[in-house]
Coordinates of C-alpha atoms and ligand atoms in Angstrom, one line a residue:
X1 CA 46.2 151.7 -10.4
X2 CA 47.9 148.5 -11.5
X3 CA 45.5 145.6 -11.6
X4 CA 46.9 142.1 -12.0
X5 CA 45.3 139.2 -13.8
X6 CA 41.8 138.9 -12.3
X7 CA 41.3 135.2 -12.3
X8 CA 43.3 132.1 -12.9
X9 CA 42.2 128.5 -12.7
X10 CA 44.2 128.0 -9.6
X11 CA 42.3 130.5 -7.5
X12 CA 39.0 129.9 -5.9
X13 CA 35.7 131.5 -6.9
X14 CA 35.8 134.7 -4.9
X15 CA 39.4 135.7 -5.1
X16 CA 39.1 138.3 -7.8
X17 CA 41.4 140.8 -6.2
X18 CA 44.1 142.8 -7.7
X19 CA 47.6 141.4 -7.2
X20 CA 49.0 144.2 -5.0
X21 CA 46.3 143.5 -2.3
X22 CA 48.5 141.0 -0.5
X23 CA 51.2 143.5 0.1
X24 CA 48.6 145.9 1.7
X25 CA 47.8 143.5 4.5
X26 CA 51.1 141.8 4.8
X27 CA 52.8 142.5 8.1
X28 CA 56.2 140.9 8.0
X29 CA 57.2 138.5 10.8
X30 CA 58.4 140.5 13.8
X31 CA 56.7 143.7 12.5
X32 CA 53.7 145.2 14.4
X33 CA 50.3 146.0 13.0
X34 CA 49.2 149.6 12.5
X35 CA 45.9 149.3 14.4
X36 CA 44.4 147.4 17.3
X37 CA 40.9 146.1 16.6
X38 CA 38.7 145.2 19.6
X39 CA 36.1 142.9 18.4
X40 CA 33.2 141.7 20.4
X41 CA 32.8 138.0 20.9
X42 CA 29.0 138.1 20.7
X43 CA 27.7 134.9 22.3
X44 CA 31.2 134.0 23.5
X45 CA 30.8 136.8 26.0
X46 CA 34.5 137.9 25.5
X47 CA 36.4 140.5 23.7
X48 CA 39.0 139.6 21.1
X49 CA 41.9 141.7 20.0
X50 CA 43.1 141.6 16.4
X51 CA 45.9 143.5 14.6
X52 CA 45.0 145.4 11.5
X53 CA 45.7 145.2 8.6
X54 CA 46.9 141.6 9.1
X55 CA 43.8 140.3 10.9
X56 CA 46.0 138.4 13.3
X57 CA 44.4 137.4 16.6
X58 CA 46.5 138.9 19.4
X59 CA 44.5 138.0 22.5
X60 CA 41.1 137.0 23.8
X61 CA 40.2 139.0 26.9
X62 CA 37.7 137.2 29.1
X63 CA 34.9 139.5 30.2
X64 CA 31.5 138.0 30.8
X65 CA 32.2 134.3 30.4
X66 CA 34.4 132.0 32.4
X67 CA 37.6 131.2 30.6
X68 CA 39.3 128.0 31.6
X69 CA 42.5 128.9 29.6
X70 CA 43.2 131.9 31.8
X71 CA 41.4 130.7 35.0
X72 CA 39.1 133.8 34.7
X73 CA 35.9 133.2 36.6
X74 CA 37.4 130.0 38.1
X75 CA 40.2 131.3 40.3
X76 CA 39.1 132.8 43.7
X77 CA 40.3 136.2 42.7
X78 CA 38.1 136.7 39.7
X79 CA 34.9 134.7 40.7
X80 CA 33.5 137.9 42.2
X81 CA 33.7 139.6 38.8
X82 CA 30.8 137.4 37.5
X83 CA 28.6 138.1 40.5
X84 CA 25.2 139.6 39.8
X85 CA 21.8 140.1 41.5
X86 CA 21.1 136.6 40.1
X87 CA 24.2 135.2 41.8
X88 CA 27.2 133.9 39.9
X89 CA 26.6 134.0 36.1
X90 CA 29.2 132.2 34.0
X91 CA 28.2 133.6 30.6
X92 CA 26.8 136.6 28.7
X93 CA 26.3 137.9 25.2
X94 CA 28.6 140.8 24.5
X95 CA 27.8 143.2 21.7
X96 CA 29.4 146.6 21.6
X97 CA 33.0 147.4 22.5
X98 CA 33.4 151.2 22.9
X99 CA 36.7 153.0 23.5
X100 CA 37.0 155.8 26.0
X101 CA 37.3 159.2 24.5
X102 CA 38.8 162.5 25.4
X103 CA 37.5 165.6 23.6
X104 CA 35.7 163.2 21.2
X105 CA 38.8 161.3 20.3
X106 CA 39.7 157.8 21.3
X107 CA 42.4 157.9 24.0
X108 CA 43.4 154.3 24.4
X109 CA 42.7 154.1 28.2
X110 CA 39.8 151.8 28.4
X111 CA 37.4 149.8 26.3
X112 CA 33.8 149.2 27.6
X113 CA 31.6 146.4 26.5
X114 CA 28.0 145.5 27.2
X115 CA 26.5 142.2 28.5
X116 CA 23.1 141.8 26.9
X117 CA 21.5 139.0 28.7
X118 CA 22.1 139.8 32.3
X119 CA 22.4 143.6 31.8
X120 CA 26.0 144.7 32.6
X121 CA 28.8 146.9 31.4
X122 CA 32.4 146.0 31.7
X123 CA 35.5 148.2 31.6
X124 CA 38.7 146.7 30.3
X125 CA 41.9 148.4 31.2
X126 CA 44.1 148.8 28.1
X127 CA 47.3 148.9 30.1
X128 CA 46.8 145.3 31.2
X129 CA 44.2 144.1 28.7
X130 CA 42.2 142.7 31.7
X131 CA 38.6 143.3 32.8
X132 CA 38.9 145.8 35.6
X133 CA 35.3 146.4 36.5
X134 CA 31.8 145.1 35.8
X135 CA 28.6 147.0 36.8
X136 CA 25.1 145.5 36.5
X137 CA 22.3 147.7 35.1
X138 CA 19.3 147.7 37.3
X139 CA 15.7 147.5 36.1
X140 CA 16.7 146.6 32.5
X141 CA 16.1 143.6 30.2
X142 CA 18.5 143.1 27.4
X143 CA 21.2 145.7 27.7
X144 CA 21.6 146.3 24.0
X145 CA 21.9 150.1 23.4
X146 CA 25.1 150.1 25.4
X147 CA 27.8 151.1 26.3
X148 CA 28.2 154.2 24.0
X149 CA 30.3 157.0 25.4
X150 CA 30.0 160.7 25.6
X151 CA 32.7 163.0 24.3
X152 CA 34.9 163.0 27.4
X153 CA 33.7 159.6 28.7
X154 CA 31.6 161.6 31.2
X155 CA 29.1 158.7 30.9
X156 CA 28.7 155.4 29.1
X157 CA 25.0 154.8 28.4
X158 CA 22.9 151.8 28.6
X159 CA 19.4 151.4 27.2
X160 CA 17.1 148.5 27.9
X161 CA 16.2 146.6 24.7
X162 CA 13.2 144.9 26.3
X163 CA 10.8 146.9 28.3
X164 CA 10.0 145.3 31.7
X165 CA 7.9 146.1 34.7
X166 CA 9.7 148.9 36.6
X167 CA 10.7 147.9 39.2
X168 CA 10.4 144.2 38.4
X169 CA 7.3 142.5 39.8
X170 CA 4.8 139.7 39.0
X171 CA 2.2 140.9 36.5
X172 CA 0.3 139.7 33.5
X173 CA 2.3 140.0 30.2
X174 CA -0.9 141.1 28.5
X175 CA -0.8 144.3 30.6
X176 CA 2.5 145.2 28.8
X177 CA 1.1 148.3 27.1
X178 CA 1.5 151.4 29.2
X179 CA 2.7 149.4 32.2
X180 CA 6.1 148.1 31.1
X181 CA 8.9 150.7 31.0
X182 CA 12.2 151.2 29.3
X183 CA 15.0 152.5 31.5
X184 CA 17.8 154.5 29.9
X185 CA 20.8 154.5 32.2
X186 CA 23.7 156.9 32.4
X187 CA 26.8 155.5 34.1
X188 CA 29.2 158.0 35.4
X189 CA 32.9 157.2 34.7
X190 CA 35.4 158.6 37.1
X191 CA 37.9 160.7 35.2
X192 CA 41.1 159.2 36.7
X193 CA 40.3 155.7 37.8
X194 CA 37.6 154.9 35.3
X195 CA 35.3 153.7 38.2
X196 CA 31.7 153.4 37.1
X197 CA 28.6 154.4 39.1
X198 CA 25.0 154.5 38.0
X199 CA 24.4 158.2 37.9
X200 CA 20.7 158.1 37.0
X201 CA 18.1 156.4 34.9
X202 CA 15.5 158.1 32.6
X203 CA 12.2 156.3 32.8
X204 CA 10.9 155.9 29.3
X205 CA 7.8 154.4 27.7
X206 CA 7.8 150.6 27.1
X207 CA 9.4 150.7 23.7
X208 CA 12.4 148.7 22.7
X209 CA 15.6 150.7 22.8
X210 CA 18.0 149.4 20.2
X211 CA 21.1 151.4 19.8
X212 CA 22.6 154.7 20.9
X213 CA 25.3 157.3 20.2
X214 CA 26.1 160.5 22.0
X215 CA 26.4 163.9 20.4
X216 CA 29.7 165.5 19.9
X217 CA 30.9 169.0 19.1
X218 CA 27.7 171.1 18.8
X219 CA 25.5 168.2 20.0
X220 CA 27.7 167.4 23.0
X221 CA 25.4 167.0 26.0
X222 CA 22.9 164.9 24.2
X223 CA 22.5 161.2 23.6
X224 CA 20.4 159.6 21.0
X225 CA 18.7 156.2 21.3
X226 CA 16.8 154.4 18.6
X227 CA 13.5 152.8 19.4
X228 CA 11.4 150.1 17.8
X229 CA 8.2 148.5 18.8
X230 CA 6.7 151.9 19.6
X231 CA 3.5 149.8 19.0
X232 CA 4.2 148.3 22.4
X233 CA 3.4 144.8 21.2
X234 CA 4.1 142.0 23.6
X235 CA 3.8 139.1 21.2
X236 CA 4.8 138.2 17.6
X237 CA 6.9 141.3 17.2
X238 CA 7.9 140.5 13.6
X239 CA 4.4 141.6 12.8
X240 CA 3.4 143.7 15.8
X241 CA 6.5 145.9 15.9
X242 CA 6.4 146.7 12.2
X243 CA 3.0 148.5 12.1
X244 CA 4.0 152.1 12.6
X245 CA 5.4 154.0 9.6
X246 CA 7.8 155.7 11.9
X247 CA 9.4 155.0 15.2
X248 CA 11.5 157.4 17.1
X249 CA 15.0 158.4 17.9
X250 CA 14.8 159.5 21.6
X251 CA 17.1 162.5 22.2
X252 CA 18.1 162.8 25.8
X253 CA 19.6 166.1 27.0
X254 CA 21.9 164.7 29.7
X255 CA 23.2 168.1 30.7
X256 CA 19.6 169.0 31.5
X257 CA 19.3 165.7 33.4
X258 CA 22.3 166.8 35.5
X259 CA 20.4 170.1 36.3
X260 CA 17.3 168.2 37.4
X261 CA 19.4 165.8 39.5
X262 CA 21.1 168.8 41.2
X263 CA 17.7 170.3 41.9
X264 CA 16.6 167.1 43.5
X265 CA 13.9 166.4 40.9
X266 CA 14.7 162.6 41.0
X267 CA 13.0 159.8 42.7
X268 CA 15.1 157.2 44.5
X269 CA 13.9 153.7 43.6
X270 CA 14.9 150.5 45.3
X271 CA 17.1 148.4 43.1
X272 CA 19.5 145.5 43.5
X273 CA 22.6 145.3 41.3
X274 CA 26.2 144.2 41.6
X275 CA 29.2 146.4 41.2
X276 CA 32.4 144.3 40.8
X277 CA 35.9 145.8 40.8
X278 CA 39.2 144.1 40.2
X279 CA 41.9 145.7 42.3
X280 CA 45.2 145.7 40.5
X281 CA 47.2 146.0 43.7
X282 CA 45.6 143.2 45.6
X283 CA 44.9 141.2 42.5
X284 CA 41.5 140.4 44.0
X285 CA 38.0 141.3 42.8
X286 CA 35.3 142.4 45.2
X287 CA 31.6 142.5 44.5
X288 CA 29.2 144.9 46.2
X289 CA 25.4 145.0 46.0
X290 CA 23.9 148.4 45.3
X291 CA 20.4 149.0 46.6
X292 CA 18.9 152.0 45.0
X293 CA 19.0 154.1 41.8
X294 CA 18.0 157.7 41.0
X295 CA 15.3 158.0 38.4
X296 CA 14.1 161.0 36.3
X297 CA 10.6 160.9 34.8
X298 CA 10.5 162.8 31.5
X299 CA 6.8 163.8 32.1
X300 CA 8.0 165.8 35.1
X301 CA 11.2 167.1 33.6
X302 CA 10.4 169.3 30.6
X303 CA 13.2 169.6 28.1
X304 CA 14.8 166.3 29.1
X305 CA 13.6 164.1 26.2
X306 CA 12.3 164.7 22.7
X307 CA 11.3 162.1 20.1
X308 CA 12.6 162.4 16.6
X309 CA 10.3 160.5 14.2
X310 CA 12.4 158.2 12.0
X311 CA 11.0 155.7 9.5
X312 CA 10.6 152.0 10.1
X313 CA 12.3 150.5 13.1
X314 CA 15.6 152.3 13.1
X315 CA 18.4 150.1 14.2
X316 CA 21.7 152.0 14.5
X317 CA 21.8 155.7 15.2
X318 CA 25.1 157.4 14.3
X319 CA 26.3 160.9 14.7
X320 CA 28.8 162.4 12.2
X321 CA 32.1 163.8 13.4
X322 CA 30.9 167.4 13.4
X323 CA 27.9 166.4 15.7
X324 CA 25.4 168.0 13.3
X325 CA 24.0 165.0 11.5
X326 CA 22.2 162.1 13.2
X327 CA 21.7 159.1 10.9
X328 CA 18.8 156.9 11.6
X329 CA 19.3 153.5 10.0
X330 CA 15.7 152.5 9.4
X331 CA 16.1 148.8 8.9
X332 CA 12.7 148.3 7.1
X333 CA 12.9 151.6 5.2
X334 CA 13.9 152.1 1.6
X335 CA 15.7 155.3 2.4
X336 CA 18.2 156.5 5.0
X337 CA 16.9 159.5 7.1
X338 CA 19.4 162.0 8.4
X339 CA 18.4 164.6 11.0
X340 CA 20.0 167.9 11.6
X341 CA 20.9 168.8 15.1
X342 CA 20.5 172.5 14.4
X343 CA 17.0 171.9 13.1
X344 CA 16.2 169.8 16.1
X345 CA 17.1 172.7 18.4
X346 CA 15.1 175.1 16.2
X347 CA 12.0 172.8 16.3
X348 CA 12.3 172.6 20.1
X349 CA 12.6 176.3 20.3
X350 CA 9.6 176.9 18.0
X351 CA 7.6 174.1 19.8
X352 CA 7.1 172.4 16.4
X353 CA 5.5 169.4 17.9
X354 CA 3.5 166.6 16.4
X355 CA 1.8 165.6 19.6
X356 CA 3.4 163.7 22.4
X357 CA 3.9 160.2 23.7
X358 CA 3.6 159.6 27.4
X359 CA 4.3 163.3 28.0
X360 CA 7.3 163.4 25.7
X361 CA 7.1 165.9 22.8
X362 CA 7.3 164.5 19.3
X363 CA 9.1 166.9 16.9
X364 CA 7.7 167.5 13.5
X365 CA 9.6 165.2 11.2
X366 CA 9.8 167.5 8.1
X367 CA 11.3 170.3 10.3
X368 CA 14.2 168.3 11.5
X369 CA 15.3 166.2 8.5
X370 CA 18.6 167.3 7.0
X371 CA 18.5 165.0 4.0
X372 CA 17.6 161.6 2.8
X373 CA 19.9 159.1 1.1
X374 CA 17.5 157.7 -1.4
X375 CA 17.3 153.9 -1.9
X376 CA 20.9 153.2 -1.1
X377 CA 20.3 149.5 -0.4
X378 CA 18.2 147.1 1.6
X379 CA 18.2 146.8 5.3
X380 CA 20.5 149.6 6.6
X381 CA 21.9 148.8 10.0
X382 CA 24.9 150.9 10.9
X383 CA 26.9 153.9 9.7
X384 CA 30.4 155.1 10.4
X385 CA 32.5 158.0 9.1
X386 CA 35.9 158.5 7.6
X387 CA 36.5 162.1 8.7
X388 CA 36.7 163.3 5.0
X389 CA 33.0 164.0 4.7
X390 CA 31.9 160.5 3.8
X391 CA 29.6 158.1 5.5
X392 CA 29.6 154.3 5.1
X393 CA 26.4 152.3 5.8
X394 CA 26.0 148.6 6.0
X395 CA 23.0 146.9 4.3
X396 CA 22.2 143.5 5.8
X397 CA 19.7 142.3 3.2
X398 CA 21.5 143.5 0.1
X399 CA 24.8 142.4 1.8
X400 CA 26.9 145.5 1.0
X401 CA 28.6 148.6 2.3
X402 CA 27.5 151.8 0.7
X403 CA 29.6 155.0 0.7
X404 CA 27.7 158.3 0.6
X405 CA 28.5 162.0 0.9
X406 CA 27.4 163.7 4.1
X407 CA 25.5 166.9 3.1
X408 CA 24.7 166.0 -0.5
X409 CA 23.3 162.6 0.4
X410 CA 24.5 161.0 -2.9
X411 CA 25.7 157.5 -3.1
X412 CA 29.4 157.4 -4.2
X413 CA 30.4 153.8 -4.1
X414 CA 29.2 150.4 -3.1
X415 CA 30.9 147.1 -2.5
X416 CA 29.6 143.7 -1.6
X417 CA 30.2 142.0 1.7
X418 CA 30.3 138.2 2.2
X419 CA 27.7 137.9 3.7
X420 CA 25.0 139.8 5.5
X421 CA 27.0 142.5 7.1
X422 CA 25.8 143.8 10.5
X423 CA 28.1 146.4 12.0
X424 CA 31.1 148.0 10.4
X425 CA 34.1 149.7 12.0
X426 CA 36.4 152.4 10.9
X427 CA 39.1 153.1 13.5
X428 CA 37.7 156.2 15.3
X429 CA 34.7 156.0 12.9
X430 CA 32.2 157.0 15.6
X431 CA 34.4 159.7 17.1
X432 CA 35.2 163.3 16.3
X433 CA 38.4 162.2 14.7
X434 CA 38.1 159.1 12.5
X435 CA 41.4 157.6 11.5
X436 CA 40.1 156.5 8.1
X437 CA 42.2 154.2 6.0
X438 CA 40.5 150.9 6.8
X439 CA 36.9 149.7 7.2
X440 CA 36.1 146.4 8.7
X441 CA 32.8 144.7 7.9
X442 CA 31.5 142.3 10.5
X443 CA 29.5 139.6 8.7
X444 CA 26.9 137.4 10.2
X445 CA 27.2 134.6 7.6
X446 CA 30.4 133.0 6.4
X447 CA 29.4 130.1 4.2
X448 CA 31.8 129.1 1.5
X449 CA 34.4 131.7 2.4
X450 CA 36.7 129.2 4.3
X451 CA 37.4 125.5 4.4
X452 CA 34.2 123.9 5.8
X453 CA 34.3 123.0 9.5
X454 CA 31.1 121.1 9.9
X455 CA 27.7 122.8 10.3
X456 CA 29.2 125.8 12.1
X457 CA 31.7 128.2 10.5
X458 CA 33.3 131.0 12.5
X459 CA 31.9 134.3 11.7
X460 CA 33.9 136.6 9.4
X461 CA 35.3 140.0 9.2
X462 CA 36.4 141.7 6.0
X463 CA 38.9 144.4 5.7
X464 CA 38.5 147.1 3.1
X465 CA 40.9 149.9 2.1
X466 CA 38.9 153.2 2.1
X467 CA 41.8 155.5 1.5
X468 CA 40.9 156.0 -2.2
X469 CA 37.7 157.0 -4.0
X470 CA 36.7 153.3 -4.4
X471 CA 36.5 150.9 -1.6
X472 CA 38.7 147.9 -2.1
X473 CA 38.4 144.5 -0.4
X474 CA 41.7 143.4 1.1
X475 CA 41.2 140.5 3.4
X476 CA 38.8 138.0 5.0
X477 CA 39.6 136.8 8.5
X478 CA 37.5 134.5 10.8
X479 CA 36.5 135.8 14.2
X480 CA 35.5 134.3 17.5
X481 CA 31.8 134.1 18.4
X482 CA 29.7 136.7 16.6
X483 CA 31.9 139.7 15.9
X484 CA 29.1 141.9 16.7
X485 CA 30.8 145.3 16.7
X486 CA 34.4 146.5 17.0
X487 CA 36.4 149.5 17.7
X488 CA 39.8 150.3 16.2
X489 CA 42.6 152.6 17.3
X490 CA 46.1 153.3 16.1
X491 CA 48.5 151.1 17.9
X492 CA 50.6 153.9 19.2
X493 CA 47.8 155.2 21.4
X494 CA 47.7 151.9 23.4
X495 CA 51.2 150.4 23.0
X496 CA 53.1 153.0 25.0
X497 CA 50.9 152.3 28.1
X498 CA 51.1 148.6 27.9
X499 CA 52.2 147.0 31.2
X500 CA 54.9 144.3 31.1
X501 CA 54.6 142.8 34.5
X502 CA 53.2 143.6 38.0
X503 CA 55.9 144.9 40.4
X504 CA 56.2 142.3 43.1
X505 CA 56.9 144.8 45.9
X506 CA 53.5 146.4 45.1
X507 CA 51.6 143.1 45.4
X508 CA 49.1 143.6 48.2
X509 CA 47.3 140.3 47.8
X510 CA 46.4 139.1 51.3
X511 CA 47.9 135.7 50.5
X512 CA 50.9 136.8 48.5
X513 CA 54.3 135.1 49.0
X514 CA 56.9 137.6 48.0
X515 CA 60.0 135.6 48.6
X516 CA 60.8 131.9 48.4
X517 CA 61.9 132.0 52.1
X518 CA 58.3 132.7 53.0
X519 CA 56.6 129.7 51.5
X520 CA 54.5 127.7 53.9
X521 CA 51.5 125.5 54.4
X522 CA 49.0 126.5 57.1
X523 CA 46.1 124.5 58.4
X524 CA 43.2 126.3 60.0
X525 CA 40.6 123.7 60.9
X526 CA 39.8 121.9 57.7
X527 CA 41.1 124.8 55.6
X528 CA 44.6 124.3 54.3
X529 CA 46.4 127.3 52.7
X530 CA 49.4 126.6 50.6
X531 CA 51.5 129.7 50.1
X532 CA 53.4 128.7 46.9
X533 CA 55.8 130.6 44.6
X534 CA 56.7 130.0 41.0
X535 CA 59.9 131.0 39.3
X536 CA 61.8 129.4 36.5
X537 CA 61.9 126.4 36.9
X538 CA 60.3 125.3 40.1
X539 CA 57.2 125.5 42.2
X540 CA 58.0 126.0 45.9
X541 CA 57.1 123.9 47.9
X542 CA 57.0 120.9 45.6
X543 CA 56.4 118.2 48.2
X544 CA 53.4 118.8 50.4
X545 CA 52.0 116.4 53.1
X546 CA 49.4 116.6 55.8
X547 CA 46.4 117.3 53.5
X548 CA 43.4 115.1 54.2
X549 CA 40.3 114.0 52.3
X550 CA 37.5 116.6 52.9
X551 CA 39.9 119.5 53.4
X552 CA 39.3 122.8 51.7
X553 CA 42.6 123.5 50.0
X554 CA 43.7 126.9 48.6
X555 CA 46.8 127.0 46.5
X556 CA 47.9 130.7 46.7
X557 CA 50.4 130.9 43.9
X558 CA 52.6 133.9 43.5
X559 CA 54.6 134.3 40.3
X560 CA 58.0 135.9 41.4
X561 CA 59.1 136.7 37.8
X562 CA 59.7 140.3 37.0
X563 CA 60.0 140.0 33.3
X564 CA 57.7 140.5 30.4
X565 CA 55.7 137.6 29.1
X566 CA 56.7 135.0 31.7
X567 CA 53.4 133.7 33.2
X568 CA 53.4 130.4 35.1
X569 CA 50.5 128.1 35.1
X570 CA 49.3 125.7 37.8
X571 CA 47.0 122.7 37.9
X572 CA 46.5 119.8 40.3
X573 CA 45.2 116.4 39.4
X574 CA 41.4 116.1 40.0
X575 CA 40.8 119.7 40.6
X576 CA 37.2 120.5 39.6
X577 CA 38.4 123.8 38.3
X578 CA 40.4 125.4 35.6
X579 CA 44.1 126.0 35.7
X580 CA 45.7 129.2 37.1
X581 CA 47.6 131.4 34.7
X582 CA 49.6 133.8 36.9
X583 CA 51.2 136.9 35.4
X584 CA 54.7 138.0 36.6
X585 CA 54.3 139.6 40.1
X586 CA 50.7 138.4 40.5
X587 CA 49.1 136.1 43.0
X588 CA 46.2 133.7 42.1
X589 CA 44.3 131.1 44.0
X590 CA 43.1 127.7 43.0
X591 CA 40.5 126.0 45.3
X592 CA 40.7 122.2 45.5
X593 CA 38.7 119.7 47.5
X594 CA 40.7 116.4 47.6
X595 CA 38.1 113.6 47.4
X596 CA 40.3 110.4 47.6
X597 CA 43.5 109.6 49.4
X598 CA 46.6 109.2 47.3
X599 CA 49.6 111.2 46.1
X600 CA 48.7 113.7 43.4
X601 CA 50.9 115.6 41.0
X602 CA 50.7 119.2 40.2
X603 CA 52.6 121.1 37.5
X604 CA 53.1 124.4 35.6
X605 CA 50.9 124.5 32.5
X606 CA 52.6 127.3 30.6
X607 CA 55.7 126.3 28.7
X608 CA 58.0 128.8 30.5
X609 CA 61.5 127.6 30.1
X610 CA 63.8 124.8 29.0
X611 CA 63.0 123.1 32.2
X612 CA 59.3 123.7 32.2
X613 CA 58.6 119.9 32.2
X614 CA 60.5 119.8 35.5
X615 CA 58.3 122.4 37.1
X616 CA 56.2 119.9 39.0
X617 CA 55.5 118.5 42.5
X618 CA 53.3 116.2 44.6
X619 CA 50.7 116.7 47.3
X620 CA 49.9 113.8 49.5
X621 CA 46.3 113.3 50.6
X622 CA 45.7 111.2 53.7
X623 CA 42.5 109.8 55.1
X624 CA 40.2 112.2 56.9
X625 CA 41.1 110.7 60.3
X626 CA 44.9 110.4 59.8
X627 CA 47.4 112.2 61.9
X628 CA 50.0 112.9 59.1
X629 CA 51.5 116.3 60.1
X630 CA 51.5 119.3 57.8
X631 CA 54.9 119.4 56.1
X632 CA 56.3 121.1 53.0
X633 CA 59.6 121.0 51.3
X634 CA 61.5 121.7 48.1
X635 CA 65.0 120.3 47.5
X636 CA 66.9 119.8 50.7
X637 CA 65.1 122.3 53.0
Ligands
RUQ701 S1 23.3 145.4 16.9 S2 24.0 144.3 13.7 CU1 23.5 144.0 18.6 CU2 24.9 146.2 17.5 CU3 23.4 146.0 14.9
CUA702 CU1 56.4 127.6 34.7 CU2 56.1 126.1 33.0

């Protein structure tokens, strides 16, 4: 391979890359990227979409946090999306995007992502790139091992990171051990619509459940969760949760769970959790509170759960594309332990148990280990696969990605990351059919990689070429929030389904205005509803009178455009709210309480046409006791 001059005085310290690297990531103006990357926003609560290999930011999809730019969580239609059992929650911490799969392969229909803090799972529709549904996870605390999918998206799973009283109640924290519980939740995903329902929970001991992955191929029907704090320590976990030599990977046989459910072996436990759905026809979200959940107790359901001993607080658990190998990334261990699913089944059959924990059999470790990758690095966190028999593991402490061979367990290559890599992502790298080619490292620390921006620097992703024997660093690009995890998919699987606008004749919003001849202003007591339309380049009506101080005013704005990429925005002076950003064919509502009399301008906020600056109007606000009649107009009408 041609390697150019490695260093010149003009380049900065770290840019020792070969000269053809630029061409590998260069996507010419007007050209499309080869892959979509869905990157979690971490503490931003959102999901960002990048193109690969360019690293260009394509969109930020609001999910768990209000987004003033798009009006998400501010407009009346999407406020219910953020409803929970704790009421309206404007923020969350989003960790793991997970693409839907069919037959173990990413299918480009949906991407799921977890909310950690107030346990939830969201489903984003990849035809619209909008959050379509959010379901709260009952009786959980810290929804971290989530939302990993099964082979045909039968379920997305959610494991509680923190054990909590089950169901929640007032009790002494000192009574944690044996009394707090960990719920592992299986959320059913309806095949056609994608609608989620909590199917059942498995009531586990009060360990911490860190990450998960479902089996595939021969291990289809099982899901694996890592545990730490099997010591059940409730204070100073940095010491207390690192005592045991081994923690466990909990293997859940969910097909067995389905049998137990069918036999009625579950308990119904009271619960309180929100289920929020955005309806694409009405353009309105609704929130419903669910009141119970079905629970399976492993002690009463033999064969449902086994513990696979795994050294030292395993973080990620990753299943290779064949479904045979289960990698436990023991973050405090010197070695990487890989279990064999075939051996797990044999050990179960032979009852090769090493005792039990809370009625759950512990398999004998030396009977289930397939191999050990010896001393590959320090602080292994996550592993993905390239579909060519290689695995790639991130090492947080030694700040590197290590490539090793599945089956022989030998280390083949290693490359530094800048710095402190957490997750990594290979498009399809946790599915049956990895798409190989690229690897993205998602780094926790950025310092000195970009121009300084004060004490905080954006986190960083790094793109590596993995098509050859040696990994090659191609590109750094900053990301939004903490790019916790990501999923990638070849663009063609998503692009062809991408919606360009919402057909106006299918708009079933209760306050839609489908033609300019229908615009109106209606007073019902102190509620004023303004049925407004937007089309290049006017808002109709644009002169409104008869609004009074103390009224509750709803601007129901319908965008009449039927063309790709022509949103209109809307804002009114003094609104204690965000703007609206209304997609073609869509209706959105801005709520406004006028506080002072006067005449207030409103305008379109999205530069939509040559006459965008003319897209404006006035609303007159009269004193509360005035008798100015309701009137509206635009032009001469
Ligand atoms: S975890 S850095 Cu929140 Cu996915 Cu491993
Ligand atoms: Cu519509 Cu600017």
